[in-house]
Amino acid sequence: MREALRLASNGRGRTSPNPMVGAVLVKDGRIVGAGWHRKAGTEHAEIHALRMAGDLARGATLYVTLEPCSHTGRTGPCAQAVIEAGVRRVVAAMEDPNPLVRGNGFQMLREGGVEVSCGLLEEEARRLNEAFVVWVTEKRPFVTLKMAMTLDGKTATAGGESKWITGEAARLRGHVLRDENDAILVGIGTVLADRPSLTTRLPEGDGKNPLRVILDSKARTPLDAPMLKDGAAPVLIATTEGAPEENLRRLREAGAEILTAGQGPSVDLPVLLRKLGERDICSLLVEGGSTVHFSFLSAGLADKVCAFIAPMLVGGRDAVPAVGGDGFSRLADAARLTDIKTEMVGKDFCMSGYIVKE
């Protein structure tokens, strides 16, 4: 199963809105077939493994990270293919969380004479597909807040200087996060101050550029913003009904798509996330600014935090904090993290964890 999970992770950032899935066929103590799901619309992991095994699949045990599907979509039902191949036993890490299909694949397998067990390394499997689980059950993308800050929690000096707080290795890891997510979001303040491109720049040059989303309640995005010029990925401007129509017209003509979420004065984040979920956006990377980070935290819409921390002290009451806004007035209300992971990335620290949900 660990090998199946490792194989599944090869599809990270490429299978959405499908989950990452790995499959390993074992017979007489050796692996006879293996595979993973590459991309939505292509063959599933089980089919790759069955094809590799050929006749050796008969009587084998299939280890798979997710319940085999039982329905026909862009591909046929994997559970039926497993039955027809003569697989004797299926060991799955987790049940499909989709309420419309949950358990149906197992039922089809059992009715076809296949022995089924579920739950082996389930927690690891859920973490692997955390974005898919949230999207399919809550109809919104999984939200990760990404921050790059000094040891005293600043993302820029009082004068606005921020390049570069973290080192090259941490910045590269940030691009990996962009590659793994379906969409990336910043506020209009970040657009005006930094003029970011929000593209994925990896050394090998094969990174995926996510959908770029700008929170811009008054449609103030400059027409000469790099994102509107480079053609690297679509730009979605999330605004409100109170945004000036002339501004909206110009932005549409510049190539941006306008999505209205709320009547103002601020973009309604729950509405925005629901509309992104309807577009099959399963994962959203929020890169700031500080007010935007607090907006997601205070609304209970952040799922994970990934903070890159440089061993540097800036100080200053006017320096820009990683999380701004009004702040939580009581410690009891503060956002807390669990399942913390800390590692060195170059000369910087990376601390990540999951927001504790009440």
CSV table of N, CA and C in Angstrom, one decimal, residues 23-80:
chain,number,residue,atom,x,y,z
A,23,ALA,N,-2.1,2.1,-7.7
A,23,ALA,CA,-2.6,0.7,-7.6
A,23,ALA,C,-1.4,-0.3,-7.8
A,24,VAL,N,-1.4,-1.3,-7.0
A,24,VAL,CA,-0.3,-2.3,-7.1
A,24,VAL,C,-0.9,-3.7,-7.0
A,25,LEU,N,-0.6,-4.6,-8.0
A,25,LEU,CA,-1.1,-5.9,-8.0
A,25,LEU,C,0.0,-6.9,-7.5
A,26,VAL,N,-0.4,-7.7,-6.6
A,26,VAL,CA,0.6,-8.7,-6.0
A,26,VAL,C,0.1,-10.1,-6.2
A,27,LYS,N,1.0,-11.0,-6.6
A,27,LYS,CA,0.7,-12.4,-6.7
A,27,LYS,C,1.9,-13.2,-6.3
A,28,ASP,N,1.7,-14.2,-5.5
A,28,ASP,CA,2.8,-15.1,-5.0
A,28,ASP,C,3.9,-14.3,-4.4
A,29,GLY,N,3.6,-13.2,-3.7
A,29,GLY,CA,4.6,-12.5,-3.0
A,29,GLY,C,5.4,-11.5,-3.8
A,30,ARG,N,5.0,-11.2,-5.1
A,30,ARG,CA,5.7,-10.3,-5.9
A,30,ARG,C,4.8,-9.4,-6.7
A,31,ILE,N,5.3,-8.2,-6.9
A,31,ILE,CA,4.4,-7.2,-7.7
A,31,ILE,C,4.4,-7.6,-9.2
A,32,VAL,N,3.2,-7.7,-9.7
A,32,VAL,CA,3.1,-8.1,-11.1
A,32,VAL,C,2.5,-7.0,-12.0
A,33,GLY,N,2.0,-6.0,-11.3
A,33,GLY,CA,1.4,-4.8,-12.0
A,33,GLY,C,1.3,-3.6,-11.1
A,34,ALA,N,1.5,-2.5,-11.7
A,34,ALA,CA,1.4,-1.2,-10.9
A,34,ALA,C,1.1,-0.1,-11.8
A,35,GLY,N,0.5,1.0,-11.3
A,35,GLY,CA,0.1,2.1,-12.1
A,35,GLY,C,-0.5,3.2,-11.2
A,36,TRP,N,-0.6,4.4,-11.8
A,36,TRP,CA,-1.2,5.5,-11.2
A,36,TRP,C,-2.0,6.3,-12.2
A,37,HIS,N,-3.0,7.1,-11.7
A,37,HIS,CA,-3.8,8.0,-12.5
A,37,HIS,C,-3.0,9.2,-12.9
A,38,ARG,N,-2.9,9.4,-14.2
A,38,ARG,CA,-2.1,10.5,-14.7
A,38,ARG,C,-2.8,11.8,-14.8
A,39,LYS,N,-4.0,11.8,-15.3
A,39,LYS,CA,-4.7,13.0,-15.6
A,39,LYS,C,-6.2,12.7,-15.8
A,40,ALA,N,-7.1,13.7,-15.4
A,40,ALA,CA,-8.5,13.5,-15.5
A,40,ALA,C,-8.8,13.2,-17.0
A,41,GLY,N,-9.7,12.2,-17.2
A,41,GLY,CA,-10.1,11.9,-18.5
A,41,GLY,C,-9.3,10.7,-19.1
A,42,THR,N,-8.2,10.4,-18.4
A,42,THR,CA,-7.4,9.2,-18.9
A,42,THR,C,-7.6,8.0,-18.0
A,43,GLU,N,-7.0,6.9,-18.4
A,43,GLU,CA,-7.3,5.7,-17.6
A,43,GLU,C,-6.9,5.8,-16.2
A,44,HIS,N,-7.6,5.1,-15.3
A,44,HIS,CA,-7.4,5.1,-13.9
A,44,HIS,C,-6.2,4.2,-13.5
A,45,ALA,N,-5.8,4.3,-12.3
A,45,ALA,CA,-4.6,3.5,-11.8
A,45,ALA,C,-4.8,2.0,-11.9
A,46,GLU,N,-6.0,1.6,-11.6
A,46,GLU,CA,-6.3,0.1,-11.7
A,46,GLU,C,-6.1,-0.4,-13.1
A,47,ILE,N,-6.5,0.3,-14.1
A,47,ILE,CA,-6.4,-0.1,-15.5
A,47,ILE,C,-4.9,-0.3,-15.9
A,48,HIS,N,-4.1,0.7,-15.5
A,48,HIS,CA,-2.7,0.6,-15.8
A,48,HIS,C,-2.1,-0.6,-15.1
A,49,ALA,N,-2.5,-0.9,-13.9
A,49,ALA,CA,-1.9,-2.0,-13.2
A,49,ALA,C,-2.4,-3.3,-13.8
A,50,LEU,N,-3.7,-3.4,-14.2
A,50,LEU,CA,-4.2,-4.6,-14.8
A,50,LEU,C,-3.5,-4.9,-16.2
A,51,ARG,N,-3.3,-3.8,-16.9
A,51,ARG,CA,-2.7,-4.0,-18.2
A,51,ARG,C,-1.2,-4.5,-18.1
A,52,MET,N,-0.5,-4.0,-17.1
A,52,MET,CA,0.8,-4.4,-16.9
A,52,MET,C,0.9,-5.9,-16.5
A,53,ALA,N,-0.1,-6.3,-15.6
A,53,ALA,CA,-0.1,-7.7,-15.1
A,53,ALA,C,-0.5,-8.7,-16.2
A,54,GLY,N,-1.4,-8.3,-17.0
A,54,GLY,CA,-2.0,-9.2,-18.0
A,54,GLY,C,-2.7,-10.4,-17.3
A,55,ASP,N,-2.3,-11.6,-17.8
A,55,ASP,CA,-3.0,-12.8,-17.2
A,55,ASP,C,-2.6,-13.0,-15.8
A,56,LEU,N,-1.5,-12.4,-15.3
A,56,LEU,CA,-1.0,-12.6,-14.0
A,56,LEU,C,-2.0,-12.0,-13.0
A,57,ALA,N,-2.9,-11.1,-13.4
A,57,ALA,CA,-3.9,-10.5,-12.6
A,57,ALA,C,-4.9,-11.5,-12.0
A,58,ARG,N,-5.1,-12.6,-12.7
A,58,ARG,CA,-6.0,-13.6,-12.2
A,58,ARG,C,-5.5,-14.2,-10.9
A,59,GLY,N,-6.3,-14.1,-9.8
A,59,GLY,CA,-6.0,-14.7,-8.5
A,59,GLY,C,-5.1,-13.8,-7.7
A,60,ALA,N,-4.8,-12.6,-8.2
A,60,ALA,CA,-3.9,-11.6,-7.5
A,60,ALA,C,-4.6,-10.8,-6.5
A,61,THR,N,-3.9,-10.1,-5.7
A,61,THR,CA,-4.5,-9.1,-4.7
A,61,THR,C,-4.1,-7.7,-5.2
A,62,LEU,N,-5.1,-6.9,-5.3
A,62,LEU,CA,-5.0,-5.5,-5.7
A,62,LEU,C,-4.9,-4.5,-4.5
A,63,TYR,N,-3.8,-3.8,-4.3
A,63,TYR,CA,-3.7,-2.8,-3.3
A,63,TYR,C,-4.0,-1.4,-4.0
A,64,VAL,N,-5.0,-0.7,-3.6
A,64,VAL,CA,-5.3,0.5,-4.3
A,64,VAL,C,-5.7,1.6,-3.2
A,65,THR,N,-5.3,2.8,-3.5
A,65,THR,CA,-5.4,3.9,-2.5
A,65,THR,C,-6.8,4.5,-2.3
A,66,LEU,N,-7.7,4.1,-3.2
A,66,LEU,CA,-9.0,4.6,-3.2
A,66,LEU,C,-10.0,3.6,-3.7
A,67,GLU,N,-11.2,3.5,-3.2
A,67,GLU,CA,-12.2,2.6,-3.6
A,67,GLU,C,-12.3,2.6,-5.2
A,68,PRO,N,-12.2,1.5,-5.9
A,68,PRO,CA,-12.4,1.5,-7.3
A,68,PRO,C,-13.8,2.1,-7.7
A,69,CYS,N,-13.8,2.8,-8.8
A,69,CYS,CA,-15.1,3.5,-9.2
A,69,CYS,C,-16.0,2.4,-9.8
A,70,SER,N,-17.3,2.7,-9.7
A,70,SER,CA,-18.4,1.8,-10.1
A,70,SER,C,-19.2,2.4,-11.2
A,71,HIS,N,-18.9,3.6,-11.7
A,71,HIS,CA,-19.7,4.3,-12.7
A,71,HIS,C,-19.0,4.6,-13.9
A,72,THR,N,-19.7,4.9,-15.0
A,72,THR,CA,-19.1,5.2,-16.2
A,72,THR,C,-19.1,6.7,-16.4
A,73,GLY,N,-17.9,7.3,-16.5
A,73,GLY,CA,-17.7,8.7,-16.8
A,73,GLY,C,-17.0,8.9,-18.1
A,74,ARG,N,-15.9,9.6,-18.0
A,74,ARG,CA,-15.0,9.6,-19.2
A,74,ARG,C,-14.3,8.3,-19.4
A,75,THR,N,-14.3,7.5,-18.4
A,75,THR,CA,-13.7,6.1,-18.5
A,75,THR,C,-14.7,5.2,-17.9
A,76,GLY,N,-14.5,3.9,-18.2
A,76,GLY,CA,-15.4,2.8,-17.7
A,76,GLY,C,-15.2,2.5,-16.2
A,77,PRO,N,-16.1,1.8,-15.6
A,77,PRO,CA,-16.0,1.4,-14.2
A,77,PRO,C,-14.8,0.5,-13.9
A,78,CYS,N,-13.9,0.9,-13.0
A,78,CYS,CA,-12.7,0.1,-12.7
A,78,CYS,C,-13.1,-1.2,-11.9
A,79,ALA,N,-14.1,-1.1,-11.1
A,79,ALA,CA,-14.5,-2.3,-10.3
A,79,ALA,C,-14.9,-3.4,-11.3
A,80,GLN,N,-15.6,-3.1,-12.3
A,80,GLN,CA,-16.0,-4.1,-13.3
A,80,GLN,C,-14.7,-4.7,-14.0
